[in-house]
Amino acid sequence: IAMAELVRNTIDRIERPSPEEFITRYAEVGRPVLMTGLTDEWGAHGKWSTEYLRKRVGYRRIPIKTYPPMDARYGFPTFKFMTFNDYLDIQDDAERRPLCRLGDVNIEPFFSELSEDIGRPNLIESSVHRAALFSGVNTFCNAHYHTNDEALLTQVIGQKRLLLFPPEQAGALYPVPWYQLANNWSSVNVEEPDIERFPRFKEASPFEIVVSPGETLYIPIHWFHAVFGLGMSATVTWFWPSKMNRWHFPFPGYRAFVSPLRYARFILPLARKTGQMDRLAALATRLSWQNRRQ
């Protein structure tokens, strides 16, 4: 099935909303919106390029998500540390680039030199927040939702295309089983959906949006979203904890609430006490791979 056949929705585009307008019209009702003018003062918009990033932070060793060839662009990743320059070199190689991705790497502490080029958007509602960098050539991140956070995605270099699925369509995304670590991810490869295996996916009706430099997309909590990089791109995404009254119960709210609580209160303390943390991590990775390949 062609994804174009499923896309039937559009997203509001507005210019520099006030915090009050943003909260009332979008955040409180869990509604995505594309905004302009929020980051006009960022130095990143005038300075960032591949060459600038190489000179500024190319020496930095950062965690890169890596994928085995059989699961490239889709499987559950492991992490490998490499310099940012080495990662950018891989992005010039069409065969190697699908096997790794720089995604959700905190600007503090990994790219602290870039902090002066960005700023905290005035729409963030919490004193607890973080900024993360996403970058690469023709990247792909399969559909997933943020279990606890709201997000503001600002495009700095290039464009990204996103498909966003509201929480009420979560069942059509076939979430990974609740007992696995990656249970906020879809089992469907939305890049090439297999309708025979996942027939309910054809019931989904995503919103589609292309985010260009200087534009900011609000992603509400528990909205599944798949992200496609269009050529070379660099994105800064701010995350902050969502208010509990915006969570979507019973699903996926209960899943988001119970899963981290279960691991934090029971499994992780037991693994630490018995010295089994390495085995737990290996088991979780193996289970996630097996589920995604079934």
Short mmCIF file of C-alpha atoms in Angstrom, two decimals, residues 52-241:
data_model
loop_
_atom_site.label_atom_id
_atom_site.label_comp_id
_atom_site.label_asym_id
_atom_site.label_seq_id
_atom_site.Cartn_x
_atom_site.Cartn_y
_atom_site.Cartn_z
CA TYR A 52 30.97 24.56 10.46
CA LEU A 53 29.99 21.51 12.50
CA ARG A 54 33.17 19.71 11.51
CA LYS A 55 35.30 22.62 12.67
CA ARG A 56 33.31 23.31 15.81
CA VAL A 57 32.55 19.83 17.21
CA GLY A 58 34.08 17.36 14.76
CA TYR A 59 36.51 16.06 17.38
CA ARG A 60 33.73 15.20 19.83
CA ARG A 61 33.17 11.50 20.57
CA ILE A 62 29.44 10.83 20.54
CA PRO A 63 27.09 7.84 20.84
CA ILE A 64 25.86 6.76 17.40
CA LYS A 65 22.98 4.34 16.87
CA THR A 66 24.21 1.43 14.76
CA TYR A 67 22.19 -1.24 12.98
CA PRO A 68 23.08 -4.66 11.54
CA PRO A 69 22.74 -4.85 7.74
CA MET A 70 19.64 -7.08 7.89
CA ASP A 71 17.80 -4.49 10.01
CA ALA A 72 19.21 -1.28 8.54
CA ARG A 73 16.93 1.75 9.03
CA TYR A 74 14.44 -0.30 11.00
CA GLY A 75 15.86 -2.63 13.65
CA PHE A 76 16.61 -1.94 17.31
CA PRO A 77 20.01 -0.19 17.52
CA THR A 78 23.10 -0.69 19.57
CA PHE A 79 25.44 2.21 20.32
CA LYS A 80 28.99 2.91 19.23
CA PHE A 81 31.12 5.89 20.16
CA MET A 82 32.90 7.67 17.33
CA THR A 83 33.95 11.21 16.53
CA PHE A 84 31.43 13.44 14.82
CA ASN A 85 33.84 13.80 11.89
CA ASP A 86 33.97 10.01 11.46
CA TYR A 87 30.17 9.92 11.50
CA LEU A 88 29.97 12.64 8.84
CA ASP A 89 32.47 10.71 6.70
CA ILE A 90 30.09 7.73 6.81
CA GLN A 91 27.25 9.99 5.65
CA ASP A 92 29.15 10.47 2.38
CA ASP A 93 28.98 6.69 1.76
CA ALA A 94 25.56 5.59 0.45
CA GLU A 95 26.14 1.96 1.44
CA ARG A 96 27.30 2.59 5.00
CA ARG A 97 25.07 5.49 6.02
CA PRO A 98 21.88 3.42 6.60
CA LEU A 99 23.78 1.40 9.21
CA CYS A 100 24.19 4.30 11.64
CA ARG A 101 22.32 7.40 12.77
CA LEU A 102 22.96 10.33 15.06
CA GLY A 103 19.68 10.60 16.91
CA ASP A 104 18.63 12.15 20.23
CA VAL A 105 22.15 13.09 21.38
CA ASN A 106 22.00 15.68 24.15
CA ILE A 107 23.64 18.95 23.20
CA GLU A 108 24.77 19.16 26.82
CA PRO A 109 27.27 17.62 27.37
CA PHE A 110 28.11 16.11 23.96
CA PHE A 111 27.92 19.30 21.87
CA SER A 112 28.27 21.99 24.51
CA GLU A 113 30.05 24.28 22.01
CA LEU A 114 26.81 24.51 20.05
CA SER A 115 24.75 25.74 23.01
CA GLU A 116 25.55 29.36 22.23
CA ASP A 117 24.02 28.92 18.76
CA ILE A 118 20.55 28.00 20.04
CA GLY A 119 18.12 29.18 22.70
CA ARG A 120 15.33 27.84 24.84
CA PRO A 121 11.96 28.49 23.14
CA ASN A 122 9.58 30.47 25.33
CA LEU A 123 6.85 27.85 24.78
CA ILE A 124 8.55 25.26 26.99
CA GLU A 125 6.41 24.90 30.09
CA SER A 126 8.83 23.26 32.52
CA SER A 127 12.11 24.15 34.19
CA VAL A 128 13.15 20.56 33.46
CA HIS A 129 14.07 20.29 29.80
CA ARG A 130 16.80 19.22 27.42
CA ALA A 131 17.90 19.89 23.85
CA ALA A 132 19.02 17.06 21.54
CA LEU A 133 20.68 16.98 18.15
CA PHE A 134 19.60 14.77 15.24
CA SER A 135 21.69 14.78 12.06
CA GLY A 136 22.55 12.73 8.99
CA VAL A 137 21.84 12.16 5.30
CA ASN A 138 18.48 10.65 4.28
CA THR A 139 17.88 9.41 7.81
CA PHE A 140 14.84 7.41 8.83
CA CYS A 141 13.32 6.95 12.27
CA ASN A 142 10.40 4.53 12.43
CA ALA A 143 7.11 5.45 14.11
CA HIS A 144 7.30 5.86 17.88
CA TYR A 145 5.81 8.04 20.59
CA HIS A 146 7.34 9.90 23.51
CA THR A 147 6.28 8.17 26.71
CA ASN A 148 6.60 11.16 29.05
CA ASP A 149 7.56 14.23 27.05
CA GLU A 150 6.29 17.02 24.84
CA ALA A 151 8.64 18.06 22.03
CA LEU A 152 9.50 21.06 19.87
CA LEU A 153 11.41 20.03 16.74
CA THR A 154 13.30 22.88 15.03
CA GLN A 155 14.91 22.35 11.66
CA VAL A 156 18.31 24.02 11.16
CA ILE A 157 19.85 22.33 8.09
CA GLY A 158 17.81 20.75 5.29
CA GLN A 159 14.28 19.40 5.57
CA LYS A 160 12.49 16.59 7.34
CA ARG A 161 9.22 14.92 6.45
CA LEU A 162 7.10 13.57 9.28
CA LEU A 163 4.05 11.36 9.53
CA LEU A 164 2.14 11.86 12.78
CA PHE A 165 -0.50 9.47 14.09
CA PRO A 166 -2.84 10.55 16.93
CA PRO A 167 -2.96 8.39 20.07
CA GLU A 168 -6.40 7.00 19.21
CA GLN A 169 -4.82 5.30 16.18
CA ALA A 170 -2.17 3.54 18.29
CA GLY A 171 -3.74 0.12 17.75
CA ALA A 172 -3.27 0.42 14.00
CA LEU A 173 0.46 0.97 14.58
CA TYR A 174 0.90 -2.44 16.28
CA PRO A 175 3.06 -1.25 19.20
CA VAL A 176 5.92 -3.48 20.30
CA PRO A 177 4.73 -5.70 23.20
CA TRP A 178 4.48 -3.88 26.53
CA TYR A 179 7.07 -6.10 28.25
CA GLN A 180 9.88 -5.11 25.88
CA LEU A 181 12.15 -2.09 26.25
CA ALA A 182 11.10 -0.59 22.91
CA ASN A 183 7.39 -0.73 23.69
CA ASN A 184 6.80 2.85 22.53
CA TRP A 185 7.73 1.86 18.95
CA SER A 186 5.58 0.55 16.12
CA SER A 187 6.14 -2.96 14.79
CA VAL A 188 5.14 -1.70 11.33
CA ASN A 189 7.87 -0.40 9.06
CA VAL A 190 5.96 2.67 7.93
CA GLU A 191 8.53 3.27 5.19
CA GLU A 192 7.39 0.04 3.53
CA PRO A 193 4.28 -1.17 5.40
CA ASP A 194 3.35 -4.84 5.07
CA ILE A 195 -0.45 -4.78 5.09
CA GLU A 196 -0.73 -8.56 4.98
CA ARG A 197 1.07 -8.82 8.32
CA PHE A 198 -0.43 -5.64 9.77
CA PRO A 199 -3.88 -5.24 8.18
CA ARG A 200 -5.15 -2.65 10.64
CA PHE A 201 -2.45 -0.23 9.53
CA LYS A 202 -4.57 0.68 6.52
CA GLU A 203 -7.06 2.18 8.99
CA ALA A 204 -4.48 4.76 10.09
CA SER A 205 -4.86 8.32 8.86
CA PRO A 206 -1.64 10.24 9.61
CA PHE A 207 -0.88 13.91 9.40
CA GLU A 208 1.96 14.70 6.99
CA ILE A 209 4.28 17.68 7.28
CA VAL A 210 7.62 18.83 5.84
CA VAL A 211 9.66 20.97 8.22
CA SER A 212 12.10 23.44 6.66
CA PRO A 213 14.92 25.50 8.22
CA GLY A 214 13.61 28.00 10.75
CA GLU A 215 10.34 26.12 11.29
CA THR A 216 9.36 24.42 14.56
CA LEU A 217 6.97 21.49 14.90
CA TYR A 218 5.17 20.76 18.15
CA ILE A 219 4.79 17.00 18.78
CA PRO A 220 2.32 16.32 21.62
CA ILE A 221 2.82 13.48 24.05
CA HIS A 222 1.85 9.97 22.86
CA TRP A 223 1.60 10.91 19.17
CA PHE A 224 3.31 8.27 17.02
CA HIS A 225 5.62 9.93 14.51
CA ALA A 226 7.91 8.63 11.77
CA VAL A 227 10.69 10.94 10.59
CA PHE A 228 12.35 11.02 7.16
CA GLY A 229 15.43 13.18 6.56
CA LEU A 230 15.48 14.72 3.08
CA GLY A 231 19.14 14.92 2.15
CA MET A 232 21.57 16.31 4.73
CA SER A 233 19.73 17.62 7.76
CA ALA A 234 20.35 18.83 11.30
CA THR A 235 17.56 19.20 13.82
CA VAL A 236 17.41 20.49 17.39
CA THR A 237 14.56 19.06 19.46
CA TRP A 238 13.63 20.33 22.91
CA PHE A 239 11.94 17.89 25.30
CA TRP A 240 10.14 18.58 28.58
CA PRO A 241 7.87 16.48 30.84
#
